Amino acid sequence: MKQPDATLNLTSDVNVIGSAVDFTYKWCVNAGLAEDDAVRVTQALDEIVTDIVLFAYPEQKEPGHFEVHFRSDSSSVQITVHEYGEPFDPDRHHYDSNKAIEEGEFEGAGFELVKYLTDEFTFENRGAEGKIFHLIKYIITDREPDLLPEESPDTEKTELDHEEFIVAPIDAHDAEDIAKLVYRSYGYSYPNEDLYFPKRIAMAVIRKKKIGVIARTNEDRPAGYFAILETSDSDVGEVGEAVVAPAFRRKGLFKKMMEMLIESAKESKLQGIFGKAIGIHDISQKVNQQYGFKTTGILLADFPAVHLYELLDPYPQPVSEIVDFLILKKDHNQKIYLPNQYRDLLSDIYAQFDVKPDFKEPESDPARAPFSDIDMKVDYNQKNSLLILRSAGRNVLNTIEQKFAYLKTRKINIIYIDLPLEDPVTPTLVEPLRKMGFVFSGLMPHFHKGKDHLRMQHVLCKLDLSLIVTYSEMSERVLSQVKKEVENGAQ
């Protein structure tokens, strides 16, 4: 998980409530929430903090302690409250509106209020490790971005055969031009909605959430844009945004931007960069291979079906993507426990990079962590979810099953799970996960805390794997492995 922007370490004293509430409101506004939404989030936090202070530590002579962690990105704010008070089961305290009206009984009303005030609210009981409350509020900007263009996607000039381009790093002042460029290239079909909001783009640049380049003509007209996005908790970046205006395609512009972008990445602290090439065609895959990227996996049903403006007919199913990775710094001292089921394939994926991890034999009864820690992320816009295993305790499978059962009730297409390959417990989890319907996805190098992870995936929608287009030999091998497991009934 991404490191918090801020953390409050509090005691269960009524005097902390006001200070926590004041800080929360100011932080929410600074993070980009509208004032009324900031008030809603603050009210939700006030409800949780007050309940903790008043009820979580009833028998303790000394005040208990709890933490509030604040995180934000260009599209949402996330607040996590972690307390260590007495056990609590919210399922036994349901809110009954009739009792509230007729009898003045408001048991369970607190949770209902928090759900009403936030866009997402989840409660997690970790036993001896305490209880965690997750609150998410999405940053809503004008739903009709100021992108009424001087030229629509259909009216781009085409007589530009001798045009020259100036490629330079982006700054916040480029935000509006980038948004207009995306619109003129794709209409409103580009899958990353943030690129239609200049303020979100500018904020991401100011906060150094992305490394980007923009290409302009001699007349200062935006022609192309390319960016590497910061990942939430590791030292790799995603080549996640690439746009070239239709009038400037096939003029070598993509190559110029890619070369500058890679050089910028090499000068950063990133250990590597990865791109997710859509499996609708092989164009992006070919480009990635040309610049030294190597295929490490396939993500089934990664985002909903789209119509890419002027490029493709409507696609009949969620879009799968090929993961291509480029190592920038060859520093690979990790111990790696390869599951027997995927030993040969994973070994060959590593061999592409000319690195030699310290491969270890799987252990029959590996040591376990004191408790299981699994992060859960749900992206309702892209209709995907990700479980990240941080530590594996004795109850790890039970914990996975609980989160898996919850995710199956969400309106999503795919569940991914990332398992750390440096943990000797990982090989023991593969077979149980396959019995749950998970199949191979690939190697995710450095994806979390700088460590390599095995990704597996469980599809929750109809998917015709024969429609996925691959280019490299390795991408075909990975897809063949996925098809084999699906055909054998893992899904």
Short mmCIF file of C-alpha atoms in Angstrom, two decimals:
data_model
loop_
_atom_site.label_atom_id
_atom_site.label_comp_id
_atom_site.label_asym_id
_atom_site.label_seq_id
_atom_site.Cartn_x
_atom_site.Cartn_y
_atom_site.Cartn_z
CA MET A 1 0.00 0.00 0.00
CA LYS A 2 1.13 3.53 -0.75
CA GLN A 3 2.79 5.33 2.18
CA PRO A 4 0.39 7.73 3.94
CA ASP A 5 0.46 11.43 3.09
CA ALA A 6 -0.10 12.02 6.82
CA THR A 7 -0.67 10.01 10.00
CA LEU A 8 -2.27 10.97 13.31
CA ASN A 9 -1.25 8.92 16.36
CA LEU A 10 -4.03 9.51 18.87
CA THR A 11 -5.11 8.45 22.35
CA SER A 12 -8.67 7.65 23.40
CA ASP A 13 -9.13 11.03 25.05
CA VAL A 14 -12.13 13.23 24.19
CA ASN A 15 -9.78 16.17 23.71
CA VAL A 16 -8.31 14.65 20.52
CA ILE A 17 -11.62 14.61 18.65
CA GLY A 18 -11.73 18.29 17.75
CA SER A 19 -8.13 18.40 16.57
CA ALA A 20 -8.56 15.27 14.46
CA VAL A 21 -11.72 16.67 12.87
CA ASP A 22 -10.11 20.04 12.09
CA PHE A 23 -7.09 18.40 10.49
CA THR A 24 -9.26 16.04 8.43
CA TYR A 25 -11.32 18.84 6.90
CA LYS A 26 -8.28 20.92 5.94
CA TRP A 27 -6.46 17.89 4.53
CA CYS A 28 -9.48 16.84 2.44
CA VAL A 29 -9.78 20.31 0.89
CA ASN A 30 -6.05 20.42 0.14
CA ALA A 31 -6.29 16.94 -1.43
CA GLY A 32 -8.85 18.24 -3.93
CA LEU A 33 -12.29 17.48 -2.45
CA ALA A 34 -15.03 20.03 -2.89
CA GLU A 35 -15.87 21.74 0.40
CA ASP A 36 -19.21 19.94 0.83
CA ASP A 37 -17.59 16.56 0.20
CA ALA A 38 -14.80 17.45 2.64
CA VAL A 39 -17.49 18.15 5.25
CA ARG A 40 -19.08 14.73 4.59
CA VAL A 41 -15.78 12.88 5.00
CA THR A 42 -15.00 14.87 8.12
CA GLN A 43 -18.38 13.97 9.62
CA ALA A 44 -17.75 10.30 8.86
CA LEU A 45 -14.31 10.44 10.49
CA ASP A 46 -15.81 12.31 13.46
CA GLU A 47 -18.33 9.47 13.95
CA ILE A 48 -15.64 6.77 13.94
CA VAL A 49 -13.17 8.64 16.15
CA THR A 50 -15.87 9.52 18.67
CA ASP A 51 -17.00 5.89 18.89
CA ILE A 52 -13.41 4.74 19.44
CA VAL A 53 -12.77 7.32 22.14
CA LEU A 54 -16.03 6.58 23.97
CA PHE A 55 -16.45 2.84 23.55
CA ALA A 56 -13.33 1.00 22.32
CA TYR A 57 -11.39 1.01 25.62
CA PRO A 58 -14.03 0.89 28.40
CA GLU A 59 -12.10 -1.01 31.09
CA GLN A 60 -8.61 0.47 30.65
CA LYS A 61 -7.28 2.83 33.27
CA GLU A 62 -4.89 4.40 30.78
CA PRO A 63 -6.12 5.78 27.43
CA GLY A 64 -5.85 3.41 24.49
CA HIS A 65 -4.22 4.45 21.24
CA PHE A 66 -5.21 4.40 17.57
CA GLU A 67 -3.94 5.74 14.27
CA VAL A 68 -5.51 7.61 11.38
CA HIS A 69 -3.72 7.36 8.02
CA PHE A 70 -4.47 9.77 5.17
CA ARG A 71 -3.76 8.98 1.51
CA SER A 72 -4.83 10.65 -1.74
CA ASP A 73 -4.34 10.43 -5.46
CA SER A 74 -5.73 12.37 -8.41
CA SER A 75 -9.18 10.77 -8.17
CA SER A 76 -9.87 9.97 -4.49
CA VAL A 77 -9.01 10.43 -0.83
CA GLN A 78 -8.58 7.39 1.41
CA ILE A 79 -8.63 7.42 5.21
CA THR A 80 -7.75 4.36 7.27
CA VAL A 81 -8.41 4.19 11.01
CA HIS A 82 -6.62 1.44 12.95
CA GLU A 83 -7.67 0.84 16.54
CA TYR A 84 -6.79 -1.83 19.10
CA GLY A 85 -9.75 -1.76 21.48
CA GLU A 86 -12.09 -4.49 22.65
CA PRO A 87 -13.64 -6.89 20.09
CA PHE A 88 -16.61 -5.61 18.13
CA ASP A 89 -18.95 -7.36 15.67
CA PRO A 90 -20.88 -4.86 13.51
CA ASP A 91 -23.10 -7.67 12.19
CA ARG A 92 -24.75 -7.87 15.61
CA HIS A 93 -25.59 -4.17 15.67
CA HIS A 94 -27.84 -3.63 12.66
CA TYR A 95 -29.57 -0.31 12.26
CA ASP A 96 -33.38 -0.53 12.21
CA SER A 97 -35.02 2.64 10.89
CA ASN A 98 -38.41 1.63 12.31
CA LYS A 99 -36.98 1.25 15.82
CA ALA A 100 -35.23 4.56 15.45
CA ILE A 101 -38.52 6.29 14.59
CA GLU A 102 -40.86 4.44 16.93
CA GLU A 103 -38.62 3.68 19.92
CA GLY A 104 -35.71 6.09 19.64
CA GLU A 105 -33.34 3.10 19.31
CA PHE A 106 -30.34 4.12 17.19
CA GLU A 107 -28.11 1.06 17.58
CA GLY A 108 -25.96 0.59 14.45
CA ALA A 109 -26.75 4.08 13.16
CA GLY A 110 -23.08 5.07 13.23
CA PHE A 111 -22.06 2.63 10.51
CA GLU A 112 -25.09 3.58 8.41
CA LEU A 113 -24.14 7.25 8.67
CA VAL A 114 -20.53 6.59 7.64
CA LYS A 115 -21.69 4.52 4.63
CA TYR A 116 -24.02 7.36 3.61
CA LEU A 117 -21.32 10.02 3.89
CA THR A 118 -18.59 8.15 1.96
CA ASP A 119 -18.38 6.44 -1.43
CA GLU A 120 -16.81 3.28 -0.01
CA PHE A 121 -16.65 2.06 3.58
CA THR A 122 -15.30 -1.28 4.78
CA PHE A 123 -14.58 -2.71 8.21
CA GLU A 124 -11.88 -5.31 8.79
CA ASN A 125 -11.39 -7.29 12.00
CA ARG A 126 -7.80 -8.55 12.35
CA GLY A 127 -8.19 -10.14 15.76
CA ALA A 128 -5.17 -9.44 17.96
CA GLU A 129 -3.93 -6.97 15.35
CA GLY A 130 -6.90 -4.71 15.90
CA LYS A 131 -9.69 -3.39 13.71
CA ILE A 132 -9.43 -1.27 10.60
CA PHE A 133 -11.95 1.14 9.08
CA HIS A 134 -11.43 2.12 5.42
CA LEU A 135 -13.11 5.26 4.06
CA ILE A 136 -12.92 6.40 0.41
CA LYS A 137 -14.39 9.51 -1.19
CA TYR A 138 -13.95 10.18 -4.90
CA ILE A 139 -12.82 13.60 -6.07
CA ILE A 140 -15.55 14.90 -8.33
CA THR A 141 -14.76 17.72 -10.70
CA ASP A 142 -16.96 19.24 -13.38
CA ARG A 143 -18.54 16.34 -15.22
CA GLU A 144 -18.26 18.31 -18.46
CA PRO A 145 -14.56 19.20 -18.68
CA ASP A 146 -13.62 22.42 -20.41
CA LEU A 147 -12.61 20.61 -23.55
CA LEU A 148 -14.86 22.16 -26.19
CA PRO A 149 -12.15 22.01 -28.83
CA GLU A 150 -11.22 24.46 -31.48
CA GLU A 151 -11.00 21.29 -33.59
CA SER A 152 -12.98 18.10 -33.06
CA PRO A 153 -11.48 14.61 -33.50
CA ASP A 154 -12.88 14.62 -37.05
CA THR A 155 -11.27 17.86 -38.17
CA GLU A 156 -7.56 17.34 -37.47
CA LYS A 157 -5.39 18.79 -40.21
CA THR A 158 -3.64 16.19 -42.32
CA GLU A 159 -1.25 18.11 -44.55
CA LEU A 160 1.66 17.92 -42.07
CA ASP A 161 4.15 15.66 -43.80
CA HIS A 162 7.11 17.94 -43.13
CA GLU A 163 6.21 18.91 -39.57
CA GLU A 164 8.98 19.02 -37.00
CA PHE A 165 8.44 18.40 -33.30
CA ILE A 166 9.86 19.64 -30.03
CA VAL A 167 9.76 17.03 -27.25
CA ALA A 168 10.16 18.21 -23.64
CA PRO A 169 9.29 17.12 -20.10
CA ILE A 170 5.78 18.05 -19.00
CA ASP A 171 4.89 20.57 -16.30
CA ALA A 172 1.59 21.64 -14.76
CA HIS A 173 1.03 24.30 -17.42
CA ASP A 174 0.70 21.55 -20.05
CA ALA A 175 -2.35 20.03 -18.35
CA GLU A 176 -5.09 21.63 -20.46
CA ASP A 177 -3.28 20.90 -23.72
CA ILE A 178 -2.86 17.25 -22.67
CA ALA A 179 -6.58 16.93 -21.89
CA LYS A 180 -7.54 18.47 -25.24
CA LEU A 181 -5.05 16.23 -27.03
CA VAL A 182 -6.66 13.14 -25.50
CA TYR A 183 -10.11 14.32 -26.55
CA ARG A 184 -9.03 15.09 -30.12
CA SER A 185 -7.40 11.69 -30.41
CA TYR A 186 -10.00 9.46 -28.75
CA GLY A 187 -13.14 11.47 -28.12
CA TYR A 188 -14.36 10.39 -24.68
CA SER A 189 -13.34 6.74 -25.09
CA TYR A 190 -9.91 6.85 -23.42
CA PRO A 191 -10.05 4.43 -20.45
CA ASN A 192 -8.31 6.74 -17.94
CA GLU A 193 -10.92 9.35 -17.11
CA ASP A 194 -8.40 11.50 -15.22
CA LEU A 195 -6.95 12.67 -18.53
CA TYR A 196 -10.11 14.60 -19.31
CA PHE A 197 -9.65 16.82 -16.23
CA PRO A 198 -6.83 19.38 -16.49
CA LYS A 199 -6.79 19.98 -12.74
CA ARG A 200 -6.19 16.28 -12.03
CA ILE A 201 -3.35 16.19 -14.56
CA ALA A 202 -1.75 19.32 -13.09
CA MET A 203 -2.04 17.97 -9.53
CA ALA A 204 -0.40 14.68 -10.52
CA VAL A 205 2.51 16.54 -12.11
CA ILE A 206 2.94 18.87 -9.13
CA ARG A 207 2.92 15.91 -6.73
CA LYS A 208 5.44 14.07 -8.95
CA LYS A 209 3.03 11.19 -9.47
CA LYS A 210 4.11 10.89 -13.09
CA ILE A 211 7.13 11.37 -15.34
CA GLY A 212 5.97 12.64 -18.70
CA VAL A 213 6.94 14.22 -22.01
CA ILE A 214 4.90 16.29 -24.45
CA ALA A 215 5.58 16.82 -28.14
CA ARG A 216 4.67 20.10 -29.80
CA THR A 217 4.89 21.43 -33.32
CA ASN A 218 6.92 24.50 -34.16
CA GLU A 219 3.67 26.44 -33.77
CA ASP A 220 3.41 25.12 -30.17
CA ARG A 221 0.50 22.85 -31.06
CA PRO A 222 0.34 19.69 -28.85
CA ALA A 223 0.95 16.60 -30.98
CA GLY A 224 1.72 13.81 -28.51
CA TYR A 225 1.96 12.92 -24.84
CA PHE A 226 3.59 10.04 -23.01
CA ALA A 227 3.88 9.39 -19.26
CA ILE A 228 5.14 6.93 -16.67
CA LEU A 229 2.88 6.74 -13.63
CA GLU A 230 4.05 6.22 -10.06
CA THR A 231 2.94 2.88 -8.63
CA SER A 232 1.47 2.87 -5.17
CA ASP A 233 4.06 0.99 -3.13
CA SER A 234 7.14 0.11 -5.14
CA ASP A 235 10.11 1.29 -7.17
CA VAL A 236 8.71 0.62 -10.65
CA GLY A 237 6.59 2.87 -12.84
CA GLU A 238 3.89 2.14 -15.39
CA VAL A 239 4.04 3.47 -18.92
CA GLY A 240 0.36 4.12 -18.55
CA GLU A 241 -0.56 7.07 -20.74
CA ALA A 242 0.32 7.39 -24.44
CA VAL A 243 -1.40 9.61 -26.96
CA VAL A 244 -0.42 10.73 -30.46
CA ALA A 245 -2.89 12.87 -32.38
CA PRO A 246 -4.14 11.10 -35.54
CA ALA A 247 -2.68 13.80 -37.80
CA PHE A 248 0.82 13.20 -36.43
CA ARG A 249 0.96 9.42 -36.44
CA ARG A 250 3.56 7.49 -38.47
CA LYS A 251 5.96 10.43 -38.32
CA GLY A 252 8.43 8.99 -35.81
CA LEU A 253 6.90 10.97 -32.95
CA PHE A 254 6.16 7.94 -30.77
CA LYS A 255 9.79 6.89 -31.03
CA LYS A 256 11.09 10.33 -30.01
CA MET A 257 8.81 10.45 -26.98
CA MET A 258 9.57 6.88 -25.91
CA GLU A 259 13.33 7.47 -26.08
CA MET A 260 13.13 10.62 -23.95
CA LEU A 261 10.76 8.93 -21.51
CA ILE A 262 13.07 5.96 -20.98
CA GLU A 263 16.05 8.27 -20.44
CA SER A 264 14.04 10.26 -17.89
CA ALA A 265 13.13 7.02 -16.12
CA LYS A 266 16.78 5.96 -15.99
CA GLU A 267 17.67 9.23 -14.27
CA SER A 268 14.98 8.62 -11.64
CA LYS A 269 15.05 6.20 -8.72
CA LEU A 270 12.95 3.65 -10.60
CA GLN A 271 14.30 0.10 -10.84
CA GLY A 272 12.15 -0.65 -13.87
CA ILE A 273 9.13 0.34 -15.91
CA PHE A 274 6.28 -1.72 -17.30
CA GLY A 275 3.61 -1.28 -19.91
CA LYS A 276 0.23 -2.96 -20.29
CA ALA A 277 -0.36 -3.52 -24.00
CA ILE A 278 -3.96 -4.23 -24.99
CA GLY A 279 -4.58 -7.69 -26.38
CA ILE A 280 -6.94 -6.44 -29.08
CA HIS A 281 -4.05 -6.04 -31.53
CA ASP A 282 -0.26 -6.39 -31.40
CA ILE A 283 0.78 -2.80 -32.24
CA SER A 284 1.68 -1.72 -28.69
CA GLN A 285 3.28 -5.10 -28.00
CA LYS A 286 5.58 -4.69 -31.00
CA VAL A 287 6.62 -1.22 -29.84
CA ASN A 288 7.39 -2.46 -26.32
CA GLN A 289 9.55 -5.30 -27.65
CA GLN A 290 11.40 -2.87 -29.92
CA TYR A 291 12.56 -0.90 -26.88
CA GLY A 292 13.73 -3.91 -24.89
CA PHE A 293 10.63 -4.69 -22.86
CA LYS A 294 10.05 -8.37 -22.08
CA THR A 295 6.70 -10.06 -21.51
CA THR A 296 6.09 -11.22 -17.93
CA GLY A 297 2.35 -11.91 -17.83
CA ILE A 298 -1.19 -11.48 -19.11
CA LEU A 299 -4.00 -9.70 -17.27
CA LEU A 300 -7.37 -11.10 -18.26
CA ALA A 301 -10.38 -8.75 -18.37
CA ASP A 302 -8.35 -5.83 -17.01
CA PHE A 303 -10.84 -3.15 -18.03
CA PRO A 304 -14.29 -2.99 -19.65
CA ALA A 305 -14.90 -3.18 -23.40
CA VAL A 306 -14.34 0.14 -25.11
CA HIS A 307 -14.53 1.69 -28.54
CA LEU A 308 -11.18 3.31 -29.24
CA TYR A 309 -11.91 6.30 -31.44
CA GLU A 310 -10.96 5.90 -35.12
CA LEU A 311 -8.98 2.75 -34.35
CA LEU A 312 -11.25 -0.15 -33.57
CA ASP A 313 -14.76 -1.45 -33.87
CA PRO A 314 -16.60 -2.04 -30.59
CA TYR A 315 -14.93 -4.90 -28.73
CA PRO A 316 -17.23 -7.72 -27.55
CA GLN A 317 -15.69 -8.43 -24.13
CA PRO A 318 -13.53 -6.90 -21.37
CA VAL A 319 -10.04 -6.04 -22.60
CA SER A 320 -7.12 -8.26 -21.59
CA GLU A 321 -3.59 -6.86 -21.48
CA ILE A 322 -0.05 -8.14 -21.90
CA VAL A 323 2.41 -7.01 -19.23
CA ASP A 324 5.82 -6.01 -20.65
CA PHE A 325 8.68 -5.05 -18.32
CA LEU A 326 11.94 -3.14 -18.85
CA ILE A 327 14.68 -3.42 -16.22
CA LEU A 328 16.50 -0.11 -15.69
CA LYS A 329 18.87 -1.21 -12.93
CA LYS A 330 20.04 -4.82 -12.69
CA ASP A 331 20.03 -5.39 -8.97
CA HIS A 332 18.40 -8.69 -8.16
CA ASN A 333 19.49 -10.18 -4.83
CA GLN A 334 16.11 -11.57 -3.85
CA LYS A 335 15.55 -15.08 -2.62
CA ILE A 336 12.90 -16.62 -4.87
CA TYR A 337 10.76 -19.66 -4.04
CA LEU A 338 9.33 -20.91 -7.35
CA PRO A 339 6.12 -22.98 -7.16
CA ASN A 340 6.61 -26.35 -8.85
CA GLN A 341 3.51 -25.77 -10.99
CA TYR A 342 5.14 -22.79 -12.71
CA ARG A 343 8.85 -23.44 -12.18
CA ASP A 344 9.85 -23.76 -15.84
CA LEU A 345 7.75 -20.87 -17.10
CA LEU A 346 8.83 -18.47 -14.35
CA SER A 347 12.48 -19.48 -14.77
CA ASP A 348 12.28 -18.66 -18.47
CA ILE A 349 10.60 -15.32 -17.78
CA TYR A 350 13.48 -14.41 -15.45
CA ALA A 351 16.04 -15.59 -18.05
CA GLN A 352 14.82 -12.90 -20.47
CA PHE A 353 16.37 -10.24 -18.24
CA ASP A 354 19.78 -11.82 -17.82
CA VAL A 355 19.42 -11.77 -14.02
CA LYS A 356 20.13 -14.61 -11.62
CA PRO A 357 17.90 -14.56 -8.55
CA ASP A 358 18.76 -16.78 -5.62
CA PHE A 359 16.32 -19.60 -6.43
CA LYS A 360 15.35 -21.71 -3.42
CA GLU A 361 13.66 -25.08 -3.25
CA PRO A 362 10.07 -25.01 -1.95
CA GLU A 363 9.72 -25.96 1.72
CA SER A 364 7.17 -28.55 2.86
CA ASP A 365 6.33 -26.73 6.11
CA PRO A 366 7.63 -23.15 5.90
CA ALA A 367 7.61 -20.81 8.87
CA ARG A 368 4.54 -18.60 9.08
CA ALA A 369 4.15 -14.97 10.07
CA PRO A 370 2.39 -14.19 13.38
CA PHE A 371 -0.70 -13.10 11.43
CA SER A 372 -1.94 -12.78 7.85
CA ASP A 373 -1.93 -9.36 6.23
CA ILE A 374 -3.70 -8.96 2.87
CA ASP A 375 -4.41 -5.62 1.21
CA MET A 376 -7.51 -5.36 -0.95
CA LYS A 377 -8.07 -2.84 -3.74
CA VAL A 378 -11.23 -2.55 -5.83
CA ASP A 379 -11.45 -0.36 -8.93
CA TYR A 380 -15.13 -0.11 -9.81
CA ASN A 381 -14.46 2.00 -12.91
CA GLN A 382 -12.16 -0.62 -14.41
CA LYS A 383 -14.18 -3.45 -12.81
CA ASN A 384 -11.11 -5.19 -11.41
CA SER A 385 -9.73 -5.97 -7.96
CA LEU A 386 -6.37 -6.86 -6.47
CA LEU A 387 -5.40 -8.77 -3.33
CA ILE A 388 -1.80 -8.30 -2.17
CA LEU A 389 -0.42 -10.82 0.30
CA ARG A 390 1.86 -8.92 2.69
CA SER A 391 2.40 -11.69 5.23
CA ALA A 392 1.11 -15.25 5.52
CA GLY A 393 0.01 -16.53 8.93
CA ARG A 394 -1.54 -19.87 9.80
CA ASN A 395 -4.97 -18.57 8.77
CA VAL A 396 -3.87 -17.18 5.39
CA LEU A 397 -6.13 -19.40 3.28
CA ASN A 398 -9.13 -18.59 5.43
CA THR A 399 -8.37 -14.88 5.11
CA ILE A 400 -8.05 -15.18 1.32
CA GLU A 401 -11.34 -17.10 1.14
CA GLN A 402 -13.14 -14.41 3.13
CA LYS A 403 -11.93 -11.62 0.88
CA PHE A 404 -12.58 -13.74 -2.21
CA ALA A 405 -16.18 -14.32 -1.11
CA TYR A 406 -16.66 -10.58 -0.58
CA LEU A 407 -15.18 -9.65 -3.98
CA LYS A 408 -17.43 -12.10 -5.80
CA THR A 409 -20.41 -10.03 -4.62
CA ARG A 410 -18.99 -6.87 -6.21
CA LYS A 411 -19.82 -5.85 -9.78
CA ILE A 412 -16.35 -6.60 -11.18
CA ASN A 413 -14.91 -8.79 -13.92
CA ILE A 414 -11.65 -10.08 -12.43
CA ILE A 415 -9.89 -10.77 -9.13
CA TYR A 416 -6.09 -10.70 -9.12
CA ILE A 417 -3.92 -11.88 -6.24
CA ASP A 418 -0.20 -11.09 -5.85
CA LEU A 419 1.92 -13.55 -3.85
CA PRO A 420 5.47 -12.60 -2.74
CA LEU A 421 8.00 -15.00 -4.25
CA GLU A 422 10.50 -14.35 -1.46
CA ASP A 423 8.04 -15.91 1.01
CA PRO A 424 8.47 -19.71 1.27
CA VAL A 425 4.74 -19.96 2.00
CA THR A 426 3.81 -18.86 -1.54
CA PRO A 427 4.44 -22.25 -3.25
CA THR A 428 2.05 -23.91 -0.76
CA LEU A 429 -0.77 -21.54 -1.77
CA VAL A 430 -0.80 -22.19 -5.51
CA GLU A 431 -2.73 -25.45 -5.50
CA PRO A 432 -5.45 -24.26 -3.07
CA LEU A 433 -5.88 -21.13 -5.18
CA ARG A 434 -6.18 -23.20 -8.35
CA LYS A 435 -8.92 -25.23 -6.66
CA MET A 436 -10.70 -21.93 -5.98
CA GLY A 437 -10.59 -21.17 -9.71
CA PHE A 438 -7.48 -19.00 -9.91
CA VAL A 439 -5.18 -19.42 -12.92
CA PHE A 440 -1.71 -18.20 -13.81
CA SER A 441 -1.24 -14.54 -14.71
CA GLY A 442 2.50 -13.93 -14.58
CA LEU A 443 5.56 -12.52 -12.85
CA MET A 444 5.19 -9.00 -11.47
CA PRO A 445 8.80 -7.80 -10.95
CA HIS A 446 9.40 -5.33 -8.09
CA PHE A 447 5.66 -4.64 -7.93
CA HIS A 448 5.30 -4.26 -4.15
CA LYS A 449 7.97 -2.98 -1.78
CA GLY A 450 10.56 -3.68 -4.48
CA LYS A 451 9.84 -7.43 -4.34
CA ASP A 452 8.86 -9.86 -7.10
CA HIS A 453 5.37 -11.35 -6.96
CA LEU A 454 3.52 -14.19 -8.63
CA ARG A 455 0.15 -13.00 -9.87
CA MET A 456 -2.82 -15.33 -10.24
CA GLN A 457 -6.28 -14.37 -11.47
CA HIS A 458 -9.90 -15.44 -11.23
CA VAL A 459 -12.31 -14.38 -14.02
CA LEU A 460 -15.87 -13.44 -13.04
CA CYS A 461 -17.19 -12.74 -16.53
CA LYS A 462 -17.56 -14.48 -19.87
CA LEU A 463 -14.29 -14.33 -21.77
CA ASP A 464 -13.25 -15.78 -25.12
CA LEU A 465 -9.49 -16.33 -24.78
CA SER A 466 -9.15 -16.93 -28.53
CA LEU A 467 -9.75 -13.20 -29.11
CA ILE A 468 -6.58 -12.23 -27.23
CA VAL A 469 -3.81 -11.24 -29.66
CA THR A 470 -0.19 -11.88 -28.66
CA TYR A 471 3.07 -10.92 -30.38
CA SER A 472 6.13 -12.22 -28.50
CA GLU A 473 6.98 -15.88 -28.03
CA MET A 474 6.75 -15.43 -24.27
CA SER A 475 3.31 -13.82 -24.40
CA GLU A 476 2.10 -16.80 -26.43
CA ARG A 477 3.55 -19.20 -23.84
CA VAL A 478 1.84 -17.37 -21.00
CA LEU A 479 -1.48 -17.33 -22.83
CA SER A 480 -1.12 -21.06 -23.57
CA GLN A 481 -0.58 -21.72 -19.86
CA VAL A 482 -3.69 -19.70 -19.00
CA LYS A 483 -5.78 -21.51 -21.63
CA LYS A 484 -4.55 -24.88 -20.37
CA GLU A 485 -5.58 -24.14 -16.79
CA VAL A 486 -8.96 -22.78 -17.84
CA GLU A 487 -9.64 -25.83 -20.02
CA ASN A 488 -8.65 -28.14 -17.16
CA GLY A 489 -11.36 -26.60 -15.04
CA ALA A 490 -9.38 -24.23 -12.78
CA GLN A 491 -11.85 -21.50 -13.64
#
